[in-house]
Short mmCIF file of C-alpha atoms in Angstrom, two decimals:
data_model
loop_
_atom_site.label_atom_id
_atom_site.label_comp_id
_atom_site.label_asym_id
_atom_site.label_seq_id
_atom_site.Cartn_x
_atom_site.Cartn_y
_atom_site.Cartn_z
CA UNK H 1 -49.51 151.96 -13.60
CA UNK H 2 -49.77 148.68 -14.92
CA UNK H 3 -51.64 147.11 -12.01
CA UNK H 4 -54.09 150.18 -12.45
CA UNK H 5 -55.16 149.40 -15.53
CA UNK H 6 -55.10 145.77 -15.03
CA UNK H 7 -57.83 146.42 -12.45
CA UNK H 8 -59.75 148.43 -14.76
CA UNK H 9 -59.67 145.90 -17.43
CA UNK H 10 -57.26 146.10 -19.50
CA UNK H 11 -55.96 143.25 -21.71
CA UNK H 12 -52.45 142.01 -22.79
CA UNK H 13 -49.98 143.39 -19.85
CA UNK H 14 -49.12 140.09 -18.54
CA UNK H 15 -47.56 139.39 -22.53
CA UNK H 16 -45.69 143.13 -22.56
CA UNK H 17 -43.59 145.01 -20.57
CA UNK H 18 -41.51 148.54 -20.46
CA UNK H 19 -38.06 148.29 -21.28
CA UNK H 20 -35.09 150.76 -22.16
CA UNK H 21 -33.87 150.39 -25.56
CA UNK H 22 -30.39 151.25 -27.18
CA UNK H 23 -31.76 153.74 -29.68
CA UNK H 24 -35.15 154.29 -28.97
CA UNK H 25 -34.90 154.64 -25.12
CA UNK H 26 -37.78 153.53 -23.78
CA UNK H 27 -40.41 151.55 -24.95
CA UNK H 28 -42.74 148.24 -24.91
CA UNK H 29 -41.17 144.79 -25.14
CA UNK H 30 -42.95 141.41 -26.63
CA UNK H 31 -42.75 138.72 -23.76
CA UNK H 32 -43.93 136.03 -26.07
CA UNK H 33 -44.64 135.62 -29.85
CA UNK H 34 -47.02 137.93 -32.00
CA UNK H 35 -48.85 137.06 -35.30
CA UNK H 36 -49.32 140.63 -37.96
CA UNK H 37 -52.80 141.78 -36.89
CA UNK H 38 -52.82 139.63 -33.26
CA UNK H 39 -54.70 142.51 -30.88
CA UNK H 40 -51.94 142.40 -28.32
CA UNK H 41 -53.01 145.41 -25.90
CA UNK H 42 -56.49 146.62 -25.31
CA UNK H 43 -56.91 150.32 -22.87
CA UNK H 44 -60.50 150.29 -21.31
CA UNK H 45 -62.52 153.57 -22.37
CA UNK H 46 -62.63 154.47 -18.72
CA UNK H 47 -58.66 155.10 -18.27
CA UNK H 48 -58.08 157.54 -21.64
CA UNK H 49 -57.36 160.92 -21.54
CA UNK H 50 -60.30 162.90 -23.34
CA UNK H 51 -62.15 165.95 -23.75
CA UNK H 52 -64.75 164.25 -22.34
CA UNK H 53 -63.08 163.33 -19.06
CA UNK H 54 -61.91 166.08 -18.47
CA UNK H 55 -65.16 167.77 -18.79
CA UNK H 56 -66.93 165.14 -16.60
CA UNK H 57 -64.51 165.42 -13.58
CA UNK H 58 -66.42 167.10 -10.52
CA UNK H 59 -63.54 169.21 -9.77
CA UNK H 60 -62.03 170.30 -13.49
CA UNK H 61 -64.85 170.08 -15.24
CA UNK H 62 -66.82 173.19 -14.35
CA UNK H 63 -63.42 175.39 -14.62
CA UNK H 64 -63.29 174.22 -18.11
CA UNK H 65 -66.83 174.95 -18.81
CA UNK H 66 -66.21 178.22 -17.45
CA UNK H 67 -63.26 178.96 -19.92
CA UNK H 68 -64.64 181.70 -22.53
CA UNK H 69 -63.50 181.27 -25.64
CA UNK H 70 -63.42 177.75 -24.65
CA UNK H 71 -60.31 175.85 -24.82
CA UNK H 72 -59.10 174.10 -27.36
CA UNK H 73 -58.73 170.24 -27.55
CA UNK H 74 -55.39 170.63 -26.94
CA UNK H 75 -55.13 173.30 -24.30
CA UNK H 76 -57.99 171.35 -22.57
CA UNK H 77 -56.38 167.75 -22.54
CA UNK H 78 -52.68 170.05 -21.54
CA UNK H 79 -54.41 171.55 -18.16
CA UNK H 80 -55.90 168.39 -17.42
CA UNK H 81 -52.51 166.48 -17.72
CA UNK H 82 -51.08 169.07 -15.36
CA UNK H 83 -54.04 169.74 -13.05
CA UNK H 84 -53.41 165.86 -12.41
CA UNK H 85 -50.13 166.28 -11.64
CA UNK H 86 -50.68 168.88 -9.01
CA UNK H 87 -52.91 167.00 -7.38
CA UNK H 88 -51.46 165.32 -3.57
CA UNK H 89 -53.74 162.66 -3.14
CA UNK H 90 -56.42 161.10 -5.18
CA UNK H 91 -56.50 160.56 -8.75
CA UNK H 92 -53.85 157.39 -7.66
CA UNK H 93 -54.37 155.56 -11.55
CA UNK H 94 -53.90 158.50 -13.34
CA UNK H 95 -51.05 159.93 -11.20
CA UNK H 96 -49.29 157.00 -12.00
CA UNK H 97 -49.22 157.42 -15.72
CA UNK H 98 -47.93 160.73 -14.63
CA UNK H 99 -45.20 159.61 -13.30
CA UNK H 100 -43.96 157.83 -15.85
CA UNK H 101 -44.24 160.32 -18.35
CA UNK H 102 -40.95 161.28 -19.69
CA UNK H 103 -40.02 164.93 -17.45
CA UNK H 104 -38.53 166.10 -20.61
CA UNK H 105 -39.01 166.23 -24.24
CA UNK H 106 -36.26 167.38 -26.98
CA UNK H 107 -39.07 169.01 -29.52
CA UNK H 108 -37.70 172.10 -31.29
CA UNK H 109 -39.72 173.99 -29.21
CA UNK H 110 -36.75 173.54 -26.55
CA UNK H 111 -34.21 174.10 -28.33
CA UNK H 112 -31.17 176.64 -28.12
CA UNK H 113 -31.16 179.64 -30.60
CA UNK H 114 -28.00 178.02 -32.27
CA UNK H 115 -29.29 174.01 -32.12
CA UNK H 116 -32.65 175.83 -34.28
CA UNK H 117 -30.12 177.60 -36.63
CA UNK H 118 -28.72 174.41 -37.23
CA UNK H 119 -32.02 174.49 -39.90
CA UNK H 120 -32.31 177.59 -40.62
CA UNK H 121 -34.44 177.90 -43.70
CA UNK H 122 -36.30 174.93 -43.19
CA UNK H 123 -40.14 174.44 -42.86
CA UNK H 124 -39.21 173.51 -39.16
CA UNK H 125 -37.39 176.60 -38.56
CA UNK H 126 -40.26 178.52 -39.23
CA UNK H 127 -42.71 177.05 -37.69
CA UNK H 128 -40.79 176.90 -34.10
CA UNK H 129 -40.28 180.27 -33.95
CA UNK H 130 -43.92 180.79 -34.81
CA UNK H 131 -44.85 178.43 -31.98
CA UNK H 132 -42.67 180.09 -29.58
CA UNK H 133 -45.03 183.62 -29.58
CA UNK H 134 -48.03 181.30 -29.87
CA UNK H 135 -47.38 179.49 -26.86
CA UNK H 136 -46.50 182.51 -25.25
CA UNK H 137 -49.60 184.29 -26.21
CA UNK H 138 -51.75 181.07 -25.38
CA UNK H 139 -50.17 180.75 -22.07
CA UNK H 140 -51.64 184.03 -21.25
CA UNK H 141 -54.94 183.15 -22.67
CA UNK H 142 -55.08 180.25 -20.25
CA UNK H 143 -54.13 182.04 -17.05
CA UNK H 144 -56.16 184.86 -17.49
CA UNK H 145 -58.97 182.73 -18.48
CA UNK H 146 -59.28 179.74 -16.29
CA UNK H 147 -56.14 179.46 -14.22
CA UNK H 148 -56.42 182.81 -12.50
CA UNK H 149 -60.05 182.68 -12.05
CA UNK H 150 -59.92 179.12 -9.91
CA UNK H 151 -56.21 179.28 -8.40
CA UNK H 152 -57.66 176.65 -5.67
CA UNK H 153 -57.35 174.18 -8.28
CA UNK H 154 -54.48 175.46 -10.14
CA UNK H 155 -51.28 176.26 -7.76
CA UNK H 156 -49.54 178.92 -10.49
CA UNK H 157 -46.31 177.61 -9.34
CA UNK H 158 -47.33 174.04 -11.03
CA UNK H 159 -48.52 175.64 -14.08
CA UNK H 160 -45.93 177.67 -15.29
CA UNK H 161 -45.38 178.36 -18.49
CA UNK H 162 -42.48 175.68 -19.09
CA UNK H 163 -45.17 173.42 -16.82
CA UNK H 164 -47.56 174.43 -19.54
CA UNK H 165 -44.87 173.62 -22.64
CA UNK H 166 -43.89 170.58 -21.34
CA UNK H 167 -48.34 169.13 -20.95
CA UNK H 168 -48.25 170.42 -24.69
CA UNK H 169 -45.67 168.45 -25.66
CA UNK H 170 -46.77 165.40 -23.90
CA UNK H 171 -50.12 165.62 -25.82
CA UNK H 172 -48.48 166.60 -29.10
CA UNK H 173 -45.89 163.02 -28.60
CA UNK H 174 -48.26 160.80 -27.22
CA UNK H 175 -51.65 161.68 -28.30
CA UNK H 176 -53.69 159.36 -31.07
CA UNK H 177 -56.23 161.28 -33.20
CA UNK H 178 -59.65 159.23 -34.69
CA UNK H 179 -62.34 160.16 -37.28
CA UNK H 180 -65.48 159.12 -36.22
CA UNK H 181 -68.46 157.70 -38.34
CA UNK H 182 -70.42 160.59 -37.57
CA UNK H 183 -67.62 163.21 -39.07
CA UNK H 184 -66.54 164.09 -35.83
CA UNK H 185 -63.04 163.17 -34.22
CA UNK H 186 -61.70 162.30 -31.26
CA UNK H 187 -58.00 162.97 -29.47
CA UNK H 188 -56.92 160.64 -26.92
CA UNK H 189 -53.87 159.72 -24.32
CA UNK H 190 -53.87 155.98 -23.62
CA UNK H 191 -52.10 154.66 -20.71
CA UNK H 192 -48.95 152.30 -21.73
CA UNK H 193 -50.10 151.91 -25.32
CA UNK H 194 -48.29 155.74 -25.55
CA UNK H 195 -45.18 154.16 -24.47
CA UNK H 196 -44.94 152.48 -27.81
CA UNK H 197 -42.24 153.81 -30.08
CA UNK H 198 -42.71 154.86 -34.01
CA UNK H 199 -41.26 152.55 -37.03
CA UNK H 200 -41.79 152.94 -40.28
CA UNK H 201 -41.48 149.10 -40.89
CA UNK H 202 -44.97 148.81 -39.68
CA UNK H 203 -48.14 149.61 -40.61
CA UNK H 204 -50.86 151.96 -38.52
CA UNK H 205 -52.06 149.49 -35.78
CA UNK H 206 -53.47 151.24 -33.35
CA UNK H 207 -57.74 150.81 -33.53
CA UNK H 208 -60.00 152.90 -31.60
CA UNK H 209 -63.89 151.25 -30.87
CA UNK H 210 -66.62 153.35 -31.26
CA UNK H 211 -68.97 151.05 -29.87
CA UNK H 212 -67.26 150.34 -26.87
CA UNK H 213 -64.57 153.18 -26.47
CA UNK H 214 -61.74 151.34 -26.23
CA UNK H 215 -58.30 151.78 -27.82
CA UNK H 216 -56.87 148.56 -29.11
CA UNK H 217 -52.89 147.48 -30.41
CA UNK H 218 -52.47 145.33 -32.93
CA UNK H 219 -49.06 143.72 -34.12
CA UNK H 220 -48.01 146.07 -37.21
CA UNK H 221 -45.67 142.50 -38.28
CA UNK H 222 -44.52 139.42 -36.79
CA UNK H 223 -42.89 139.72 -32.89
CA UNK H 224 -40.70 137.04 -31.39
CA UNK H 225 -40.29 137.20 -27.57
CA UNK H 226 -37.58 139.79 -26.56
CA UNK H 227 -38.76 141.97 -29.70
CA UNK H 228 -39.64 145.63 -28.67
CA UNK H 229 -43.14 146.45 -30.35
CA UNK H 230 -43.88 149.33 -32.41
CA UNK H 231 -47.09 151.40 -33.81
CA UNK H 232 -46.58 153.56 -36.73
CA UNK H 233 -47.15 157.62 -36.62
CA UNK H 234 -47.62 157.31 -40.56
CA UNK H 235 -45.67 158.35 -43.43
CA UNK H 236 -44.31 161.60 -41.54
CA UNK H 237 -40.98 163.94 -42.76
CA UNK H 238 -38.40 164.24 -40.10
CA UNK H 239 -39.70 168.44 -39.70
CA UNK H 240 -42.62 167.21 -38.13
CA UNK H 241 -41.29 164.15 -36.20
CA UNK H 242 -39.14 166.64 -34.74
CA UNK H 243 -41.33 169.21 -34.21
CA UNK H 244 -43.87 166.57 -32.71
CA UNK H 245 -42.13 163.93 -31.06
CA UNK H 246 -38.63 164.72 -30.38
CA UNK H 247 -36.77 162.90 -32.94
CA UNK H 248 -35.58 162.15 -36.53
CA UNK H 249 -34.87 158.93 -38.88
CA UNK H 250 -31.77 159.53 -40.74
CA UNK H 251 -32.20 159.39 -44.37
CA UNK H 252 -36.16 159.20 -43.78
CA UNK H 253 -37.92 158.38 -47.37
CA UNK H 254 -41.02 160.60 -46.45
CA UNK H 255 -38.90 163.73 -46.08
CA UNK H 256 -40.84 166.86 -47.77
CA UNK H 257 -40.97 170.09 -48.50
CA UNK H 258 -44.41 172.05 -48.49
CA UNK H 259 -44.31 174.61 -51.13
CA UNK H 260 -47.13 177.47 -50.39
CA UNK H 261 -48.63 179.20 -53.59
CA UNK H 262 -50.42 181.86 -53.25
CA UNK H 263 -51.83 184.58 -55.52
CA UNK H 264 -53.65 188.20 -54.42
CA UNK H 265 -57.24 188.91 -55.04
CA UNK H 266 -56.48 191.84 -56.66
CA UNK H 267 -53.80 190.01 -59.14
CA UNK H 268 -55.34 190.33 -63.10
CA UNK H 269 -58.34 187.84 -64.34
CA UNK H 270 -58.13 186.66 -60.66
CA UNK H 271 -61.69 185.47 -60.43
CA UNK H 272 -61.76 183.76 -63.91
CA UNK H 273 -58.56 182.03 -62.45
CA UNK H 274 -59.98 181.20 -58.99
CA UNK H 275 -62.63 179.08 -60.93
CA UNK H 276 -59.92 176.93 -62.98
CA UNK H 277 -58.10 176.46 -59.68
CA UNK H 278 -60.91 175.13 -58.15
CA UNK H 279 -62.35 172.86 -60.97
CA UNK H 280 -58.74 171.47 -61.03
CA UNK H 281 -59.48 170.74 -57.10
CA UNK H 282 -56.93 173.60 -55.84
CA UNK H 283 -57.76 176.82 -54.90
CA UNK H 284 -55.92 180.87 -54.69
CA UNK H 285 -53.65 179.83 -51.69
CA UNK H 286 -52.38 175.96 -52.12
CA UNK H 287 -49.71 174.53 -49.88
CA UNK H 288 -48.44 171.59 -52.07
CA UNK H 289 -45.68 168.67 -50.11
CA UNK H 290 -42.59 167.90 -52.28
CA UNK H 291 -41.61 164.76 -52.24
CA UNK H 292 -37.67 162.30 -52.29
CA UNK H 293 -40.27 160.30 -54.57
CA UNK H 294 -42.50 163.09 -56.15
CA UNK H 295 -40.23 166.07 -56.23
CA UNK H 296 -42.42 168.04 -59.04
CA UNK H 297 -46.11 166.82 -58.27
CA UNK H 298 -48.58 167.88 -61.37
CA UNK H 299 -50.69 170.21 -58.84
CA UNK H 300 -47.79 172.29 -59.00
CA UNK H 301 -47.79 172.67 -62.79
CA UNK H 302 -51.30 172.95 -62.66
CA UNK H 303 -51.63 175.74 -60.44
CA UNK H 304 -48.77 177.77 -61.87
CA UNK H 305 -49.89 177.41 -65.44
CA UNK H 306 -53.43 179.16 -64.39
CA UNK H 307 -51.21 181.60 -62.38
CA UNK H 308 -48.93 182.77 -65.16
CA UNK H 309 -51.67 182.76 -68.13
CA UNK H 310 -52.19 185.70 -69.74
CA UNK H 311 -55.29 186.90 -71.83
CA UNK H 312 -54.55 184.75 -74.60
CA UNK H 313 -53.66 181.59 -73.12
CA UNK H 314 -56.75 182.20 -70.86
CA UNK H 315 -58.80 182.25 -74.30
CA UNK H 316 -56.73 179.11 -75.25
CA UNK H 317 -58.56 177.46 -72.49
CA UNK H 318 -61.72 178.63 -73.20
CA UNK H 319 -61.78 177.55 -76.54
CA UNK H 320 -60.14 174.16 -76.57
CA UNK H 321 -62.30 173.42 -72.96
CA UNK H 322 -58.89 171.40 -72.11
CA UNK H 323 -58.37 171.25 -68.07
CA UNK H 324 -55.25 173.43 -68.25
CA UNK H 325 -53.63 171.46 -65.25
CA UNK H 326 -53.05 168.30 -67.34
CA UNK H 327 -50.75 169.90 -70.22
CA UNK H 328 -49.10 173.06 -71.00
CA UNK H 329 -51.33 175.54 -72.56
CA UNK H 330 -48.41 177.21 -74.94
CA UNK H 331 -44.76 176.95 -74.94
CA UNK H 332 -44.11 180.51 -73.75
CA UNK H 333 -46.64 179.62 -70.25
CA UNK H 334 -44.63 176.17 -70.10
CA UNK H 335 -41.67 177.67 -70.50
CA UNK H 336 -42.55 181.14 -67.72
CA UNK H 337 -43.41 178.61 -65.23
CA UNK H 338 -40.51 176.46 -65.48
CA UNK H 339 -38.19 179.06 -65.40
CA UNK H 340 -40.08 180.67 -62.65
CA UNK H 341 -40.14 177.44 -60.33
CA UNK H 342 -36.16 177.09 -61.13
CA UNK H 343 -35.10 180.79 -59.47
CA UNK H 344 -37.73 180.20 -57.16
CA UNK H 345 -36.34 176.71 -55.88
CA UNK H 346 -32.41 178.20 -56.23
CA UNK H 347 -33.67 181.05 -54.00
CA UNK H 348 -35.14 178.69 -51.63
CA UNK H 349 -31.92 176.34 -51.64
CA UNK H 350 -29.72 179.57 -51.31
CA UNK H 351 -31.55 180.39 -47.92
CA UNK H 352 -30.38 177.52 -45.79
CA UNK H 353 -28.18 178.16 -43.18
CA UNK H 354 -25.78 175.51 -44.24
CA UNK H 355 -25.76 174.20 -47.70
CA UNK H 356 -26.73 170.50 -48.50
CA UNK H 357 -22.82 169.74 -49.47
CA UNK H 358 -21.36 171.34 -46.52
CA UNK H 359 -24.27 169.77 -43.90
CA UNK H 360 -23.31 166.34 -45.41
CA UNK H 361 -19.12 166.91 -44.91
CA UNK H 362 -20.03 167.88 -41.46
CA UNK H 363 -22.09 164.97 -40.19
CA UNK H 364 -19.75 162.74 -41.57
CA UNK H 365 -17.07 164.51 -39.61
CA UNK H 366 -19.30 163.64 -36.44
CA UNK H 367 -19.69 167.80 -36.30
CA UNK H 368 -22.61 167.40 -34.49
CA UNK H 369 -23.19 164.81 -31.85
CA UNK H 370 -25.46 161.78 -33.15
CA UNK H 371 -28.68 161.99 -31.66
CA UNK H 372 -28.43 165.62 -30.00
CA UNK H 373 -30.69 168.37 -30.93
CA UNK H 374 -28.10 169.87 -33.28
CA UNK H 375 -27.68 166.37 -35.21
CA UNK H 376 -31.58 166.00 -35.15
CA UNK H 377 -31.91 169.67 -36.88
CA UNK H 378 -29.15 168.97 -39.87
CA UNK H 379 -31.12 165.63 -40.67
CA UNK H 380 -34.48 168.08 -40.76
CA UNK H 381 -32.37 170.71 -43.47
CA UNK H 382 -30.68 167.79 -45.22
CA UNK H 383 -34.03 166.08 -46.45
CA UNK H 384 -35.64 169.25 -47.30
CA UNK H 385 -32.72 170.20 -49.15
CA UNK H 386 -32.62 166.99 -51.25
CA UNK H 387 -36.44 167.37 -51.95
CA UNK H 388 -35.71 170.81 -53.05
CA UNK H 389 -32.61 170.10 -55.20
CA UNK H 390 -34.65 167.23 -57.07
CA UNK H 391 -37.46 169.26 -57.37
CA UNK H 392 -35.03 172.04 -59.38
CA UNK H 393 -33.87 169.45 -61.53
CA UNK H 394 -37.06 168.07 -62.50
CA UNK H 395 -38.01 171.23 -63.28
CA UNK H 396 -34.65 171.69 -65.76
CA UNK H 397 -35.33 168.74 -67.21
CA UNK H 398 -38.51 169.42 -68.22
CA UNK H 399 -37.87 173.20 -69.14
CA UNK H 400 -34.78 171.68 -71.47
CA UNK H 401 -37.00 169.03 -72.90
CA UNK H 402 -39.81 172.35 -73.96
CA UNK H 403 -37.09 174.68 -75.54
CA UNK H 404 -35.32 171.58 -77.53
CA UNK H 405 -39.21 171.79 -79.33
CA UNK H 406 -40.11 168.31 -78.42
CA UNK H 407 -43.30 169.92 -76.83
CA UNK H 408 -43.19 166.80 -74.34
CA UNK H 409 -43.68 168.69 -70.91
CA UNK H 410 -44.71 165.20 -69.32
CA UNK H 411 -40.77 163.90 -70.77
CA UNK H 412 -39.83 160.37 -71.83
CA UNK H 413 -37.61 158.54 -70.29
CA UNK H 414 -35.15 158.81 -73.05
CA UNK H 415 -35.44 162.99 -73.00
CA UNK H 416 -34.92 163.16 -69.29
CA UNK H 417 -32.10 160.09 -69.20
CA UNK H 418 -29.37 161.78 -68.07
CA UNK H 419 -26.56 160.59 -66.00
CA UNK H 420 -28.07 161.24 -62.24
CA UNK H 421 -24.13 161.73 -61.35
CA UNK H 422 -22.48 163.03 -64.08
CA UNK H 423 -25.43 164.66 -65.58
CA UNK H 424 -24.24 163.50 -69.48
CA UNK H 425 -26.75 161.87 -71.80
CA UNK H 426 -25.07 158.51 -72.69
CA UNK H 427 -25.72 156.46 -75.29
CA UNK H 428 -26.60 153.60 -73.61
CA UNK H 429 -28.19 153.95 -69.91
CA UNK H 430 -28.68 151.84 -67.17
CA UNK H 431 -31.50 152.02 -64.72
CA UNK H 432 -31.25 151.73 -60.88
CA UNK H 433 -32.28 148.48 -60.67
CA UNK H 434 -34.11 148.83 -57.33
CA UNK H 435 -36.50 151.96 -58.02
CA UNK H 436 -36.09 152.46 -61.77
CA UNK H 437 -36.52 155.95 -61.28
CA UNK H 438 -32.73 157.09 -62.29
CA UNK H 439 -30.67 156.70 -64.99
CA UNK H 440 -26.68 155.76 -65.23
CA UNK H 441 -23.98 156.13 -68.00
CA UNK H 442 -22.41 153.11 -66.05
CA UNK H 443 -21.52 150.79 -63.03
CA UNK H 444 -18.61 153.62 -61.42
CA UNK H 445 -21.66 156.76 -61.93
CA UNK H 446 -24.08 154.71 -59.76
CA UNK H 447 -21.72 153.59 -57.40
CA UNK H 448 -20.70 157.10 -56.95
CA UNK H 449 -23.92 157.93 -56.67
CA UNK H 450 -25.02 155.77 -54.30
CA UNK H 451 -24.86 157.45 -51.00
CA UNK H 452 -26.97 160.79 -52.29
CA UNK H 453 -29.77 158.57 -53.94
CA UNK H 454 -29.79 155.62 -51.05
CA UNK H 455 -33.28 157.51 -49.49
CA UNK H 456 -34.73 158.91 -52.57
CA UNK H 457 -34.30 155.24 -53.92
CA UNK H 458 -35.91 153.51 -50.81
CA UNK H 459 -39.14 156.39 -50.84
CA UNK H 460 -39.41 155.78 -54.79
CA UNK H 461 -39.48 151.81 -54.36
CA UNK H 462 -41.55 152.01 -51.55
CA UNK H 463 -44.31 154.60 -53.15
CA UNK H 464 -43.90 151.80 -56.34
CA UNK H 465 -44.34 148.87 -54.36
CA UNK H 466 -41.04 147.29 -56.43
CA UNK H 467 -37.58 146.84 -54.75
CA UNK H 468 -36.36 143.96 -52.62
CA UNK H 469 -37.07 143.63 -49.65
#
């Protein structure tokens, strides 16, 4: 592969090469030293995997044209990853990025029934058992529609369906998406630069030319020789890196929860509502991510207090012209909503397969085997489980802070300041001195406390910008 795309013009092989790694697995290795920002690999235009390709080979292309509905971005860059792999003879560059393709892939979409209820009742439970009849259905789609029609260029017994689950996969791992000056977007597979693994001690450093239709590397920090090189996938919770790309960082600080809200057209003052939502930027059907370092955004207030007004508080609104997402509208709405997002959270927490307490006792034990699918699936319902649990008690905290009559939905720090251990309001308090964001009666609580607040205290520092580094 690499002396294919050396021919073709590629820039910064001879400095970087593929190497196994003990966590990672494979991935690209620094032969010399690297500046932040140095380009250090540039992938010619001519060697990507794109729509546009695809389209333009003489043999694919007018199957894919033929496709009606045409395919989708991602079905289209799938068939031509596996019509390429069919192929005997010709195609030799591309083959060889083939062939060094990983043959297998450990997204949830492969795993056992009882790895997947490892998570039961996360986002990521959901979602794979939602992709499993989609794939299923689009698999069908595909034959009937192109493969079928043209089985001179498509062997069935190359594109099965696991054939077909695996070239989804690979684009889903190792594709890099674009926006484009013009609005549009572009998805691409770049030869060797998709062999570089995910950290989320770097920045995003990986630069796409418009002019020139290139895809460019830079170093996301400083490499010394020996050093494997990383890009960054963003700030991503370990649901979708696992749904994605096969893998999970323990204690990740982006972990989330997205909490859909929803409310039926037919559901009283509806339209006068829809038109609050939307001047406060949301709309009837919101999906909102919780956060280790926002566990309660405001959206969520906001929406809810439009949701559970009533005639009166509507008129409230109306007459004061306040935006009614900023503060509570009346103590009985504040209160409705709080109380409502508490049994709605609890019922939530209650429909995990395994609760948070238990999950933790049992990776400690080494229940599940570090870095198998099972382990992978606990870390996904462990950080959605914390977000939830913090979300719950921001919520109590601010519910307690409304019925004491201090009318302070927003809190203080001194109304909230209880003991993030013990849960009692001390007299004195001491603030984690890294993210400030919790409050101890003393040295032994946050000690104590330590090992549940390690990743909420990382994500909050990090959000901040304070914390040592």
């Amino acid at each position: 592969m690499e002396s294919w795309l050396k021919l073709s013009g590629a820039v910064g092989l001879d400095d970087l090469e593929l190497a196994d790694f003990p966590v990672t697995g494979r991935g690209v290795r620094a032969l010399r030293r690297f500046k932040k920002g140095e380009r250090i690999l540039t992938i010619p235009r001519g060697v990507l995997w794109t729509v546009e390709h695809a389209f333009a080979d003489p043999l694919l292309g007018p199957a894919l044209r033929s496709a009606r509905p045409p395919l989708s971005v991602e079905d289209t860059l799938a068939t031509y990853i596996l019509f390429i792999r069919s192929r005997e003879s010709g195609y030799d560059g591309l083959r060889s990025h083939v062939a060094a393709l990983p043959t297998s892939y450990s997204s949830s979409i492969f795993f056992s029934k009882d790895e997947l209820e490892v998570c039961a009742g996360t986002s990521l439970y959901t979602i794979t058992k939602q992709l499993d009849r989609s794939i299923d259905d689009d698999y069908r789609a595909l034959v009937v529609g192109v493969l079928a029609q043209h089985r001179n260029l498509f062997p069935l017994d190359k594109f099965t369906i696991e054939d077909y689950k695996w070239a989804l996969c690979t684009v889903w791992s190792r594709a890099m998406d674009f926006a484009l000056p013009d609005g549009n977007s572009i998805r691409l597979l770049a030869p060797f630069a998709d062999m570089l693994n995910h950290s989320s001690e770097v920045k995003p450093c990986h630069v796409y030319d418009v002019s020139s239709g290139n895809l460019s590397v830079l170093a996301g920090k400083d490499y010394e020789a020996g050093d494997q090189a990383f890009i960054s996938y963003g700030p991503i919770p370990n649901s979708r890196l696992l749904r994605l790309y096969g893998f999970v960082v323990p204690d990740n600080p982006d972990d989330s929860y997205d909490l859909v809200l929803a409310t039926h057209p037919n559901a009283p003052f509806f339209e006068q509502k829809h038109k609050l939502w939307v001047s406060a930027g949301l709309d009837s059907t919101c999906t909102i991510p919780l956060t280790l370092s926002d566990p309660l955004p405001k959206n969520v207030l906001q929406y809810l207090r439009i949701q559970r007004s009533d005639e009166s508080d509507l008129a409230v609104i109306a007459f004061r012209q306040i935006n009614a997402t900023d503060e509570k509208i009346s103590d009985s709405n504040e209160v409705e909503v709080l109380r409502f997002l508490i049994e709605s959270f609890s019922h939530l927490l209650d429909s995990f397969g395994t609760q948070l307490e238990k999950l933790e006792e049992q990776l400690a034990e080494g229940v599940y085997s570090p870095g198998g699918n099972a382990w992978a699936a606990a870390h996904v319902s462990l950080g959605e489980q914390r977000v939830l649990k913090l979300a719950r008690k921001r919520a109590e905290d601010l519910l307690s802070v409304v019925e004491s009559g201090s009318g302070n939905v927003r809190g203080s720090l001194s109304a909230l300041a209880r003991c993030a251990n013990c849960e009692k309001v001390p007299a004195q308090y001491m603030l984690c001195g890294r993210c400030k964001a919790v409050a101890y009666c003393g040295r032994t609580c946050q000690v104590a406390h330590y090992k549940e607040h390690k990743a909420i205290c990382r994500a909050t520092a990090s959000k901040s910008g304070s914390g040592m580094k």
